[in-house]
Amino acid sequence: MQRYFCKGKKGNEFILEKSDYFHIEKVMRMKEKDQIEVVYNKDVYLCELNNFHVFQLEKLDKKEQIEPEISLIIPLLKEQKMDYILQKATELGVTRIIPTVMERSIIKVTEEKEEKKLIRWTKICKEASEQSMRTQIPIITKIHHFQDFQNLEGVKFICSTREKENNIKKLLTKHKNCDKMYIVVGPEGGLSEKEEANLVKMGFVPVSLGTRILRVETVPLFLLSIINYQNME
Amino acid sequence: MQRYFCKGKKGNEFILEKSDYFHIEKVMRMKEKDQIEVVYNKDVYLCELNNFHVFQLEKLDKKEQIEPEISLIIPLLKEQKMDYILQKATELGVTRIIPTVMERSIIKVTEEKEEKKLIRWTKICKEASEQSMRTQIPIITKIHHFQDFQNLEGVKFICSTREKENNIKKLLTKHKNCDKMYIVVGPEGGLSEKEEANLVKMGFVPVSLGTRILRVETVPLFLLSIINYQNME
């Protein structure tokens, strides 16, 4: 069933985005009494269309497995790669995406452009969340710098091409059932030695992802896939 | 270092594809005595350019971890999704990709078009293999039908949305260190009950991929990621 995230509720009616009403009427071509699922405060409701207003029929018992809470710290990338990471990471259950300025990233985002980008990125994650039937939309934060990551609580690690001993499997096995993770993915060309050293000072652990050479946009998928796998019963 | 797969060797000279010579000269703008890596019969050689001919300097000791041998049986998909699977699956170490006619796949490929497609698909895998420093290019087979998969040797399973008990983790744990896998990924809308039943008769085991709802093009990446992870030391 088609699922939408809603921004508010008036009595028994859920208030969706304009674009969602358009999607329901023009794209999905729905009719009177057609049913959709609406997510409100992470709860899922079975709803019915009435003159293209959305009314609650019943609350459904659909919960998403949201542990651990995963924050991806990623470089600024070309639009296509960025969109791709946002969409796939959402599908694979990411909690938070933190675009971060990194030395070897060639992409710059000016302050004027940042707000536009954030709106666009959030829209991509909302749509991906609806398609993959999530009950929460990942948070895309404003653009950060590494110095913002002092004193974060949780398991913190860097995907490092320098690290040879400690690999992701050892780390995830050690921190099984942790409830919070911060993961740094470097740009093409990797993090600079200085960046990596500073992150280590802040308590981030460098880990190898194994012998395969992965593109930047593949790394978040690889990580989220194995974290999902790790947490499977 | 830039890596190319070569099609032949004459004494000390490696013979590349025309497009590779073009890439070396016009795209990479390489000069006399510049060095590249050439893969020949799964071995890697350090080479030097001499008047845009490629001459062996020394054989390098670079081996790719190629176990287990993974064959992906995938539906015919829209070009963009197909390209995407080919590229990412190559990056993540797939051995063989078997495009297969499936009931609910909307894409049809005529015999005349099949050859063109295969050339295109193979080119994508060659380039992805070079970029991800593999020592072998995945094999893209001609288009198959399910009845071709009688009597395959190895661990054979279906990614099934119907299966609730047996999941991918149980299966991979059970078959740790297996050397051959055949994995069926269904189209949008999944395999039909009939298709799944027939595959089960042929010895394919249905497994669940967990609670996340993944797009068809995400499934091969998810699978290859966790198989790489499973085989990590």
Tab-separated table of C-alpha atoms in Angstrom, chain B residues 70-75 82-91 93-100 118 121 124-125 134 137-144 149 183 220 224:
chain	number	residue	atom	x	y	z
B	70	ILE	CA	29.144	-16.034	-6.798
B	71	SER	CA	26.648	-16.215	-9.660
B	72	LEU	CA	23.851	-13.640	-9.574
B	73	ILE	CA	20.660	-14.619	-11.374
B	74	ILE	CA	18.853	-11.312	-11.998
B	75	PRO	CA	15.784	-10.180	-13.954
B	82	MET	CA	20.880	-2.871	-14.972
B	83	ASP	CA	24.003	-0.740	-15.478
B	84	TYR	CA	23.986	0.107	-11.824
B	85	ILE	CA	23.840	-3.541	-10.718
B	86	LEU	CA	26.592	-4.519	-13.162
B	87	GLN	CA	28.894	-1.769	-11.933
B	88	LYS	CA	28.317	-2.229	-8.214
B	89	ALA	CA	28.222	-6.025	-8.279
B	90	THR	CA	31.576	-5.973	-10.101
B	91	GLU	CA	32.993	-3.640	-7.476
B	93	GLY	CA	33.359	-9.121	-6.327
B	94	VAL	CA	30.630	-10.945	-8.259
B	95	THR	CA	31.907	-13.780	-10.480
B	96	ARG	CA	29.055	-14.248	-12.920
B	97	ILE	CA	25.865	-12.360	-13.768
B	98	ILE	CA	23.065	-14.311	-15.416
B	99	PRO	CA	20.268	-12.096	-16.827
B	100	THR	CA	17.146	-14.212	-16.762
B	118	LEU	CA	25.851	-8.183	-23.970
B	121	TRP	CA	27.094	-4.957	-20.302
B	124	ILE	CA	30.567	-1.771	-18.096
B	125	CYS	CA	31.954	-4.728	-16.120
B	134	ARG	CA	40.002	-6.618	-9.806
B	137	ILE	CA	36.143	-9.368	-15.194
B	138	PRO	CA	32.776	-10.847	-14.203
B	139	ILE	CA	31.196	-13.004	-16.874
B	140	ILE	CA	27.864	-11.780	-18.225
B	141	THR	CA	26.096	-14.757	-19.735
B	142	LYS	CA	23.495	-14.680	-22.486
B	143	ILE	CA	19.904	-14.324	-21.321
B	144	HIS	CA	18.669	-17.456	-19.561
B	149	PHE	CA	19.152	-23.968	-13.886
B	183	ILE	CA	21.573	-16.416	-5.975
B	220	PRO	CA	22.628	-7.594	-5.153
B	224	LEU	CA	27.523	-9.151	-1.978
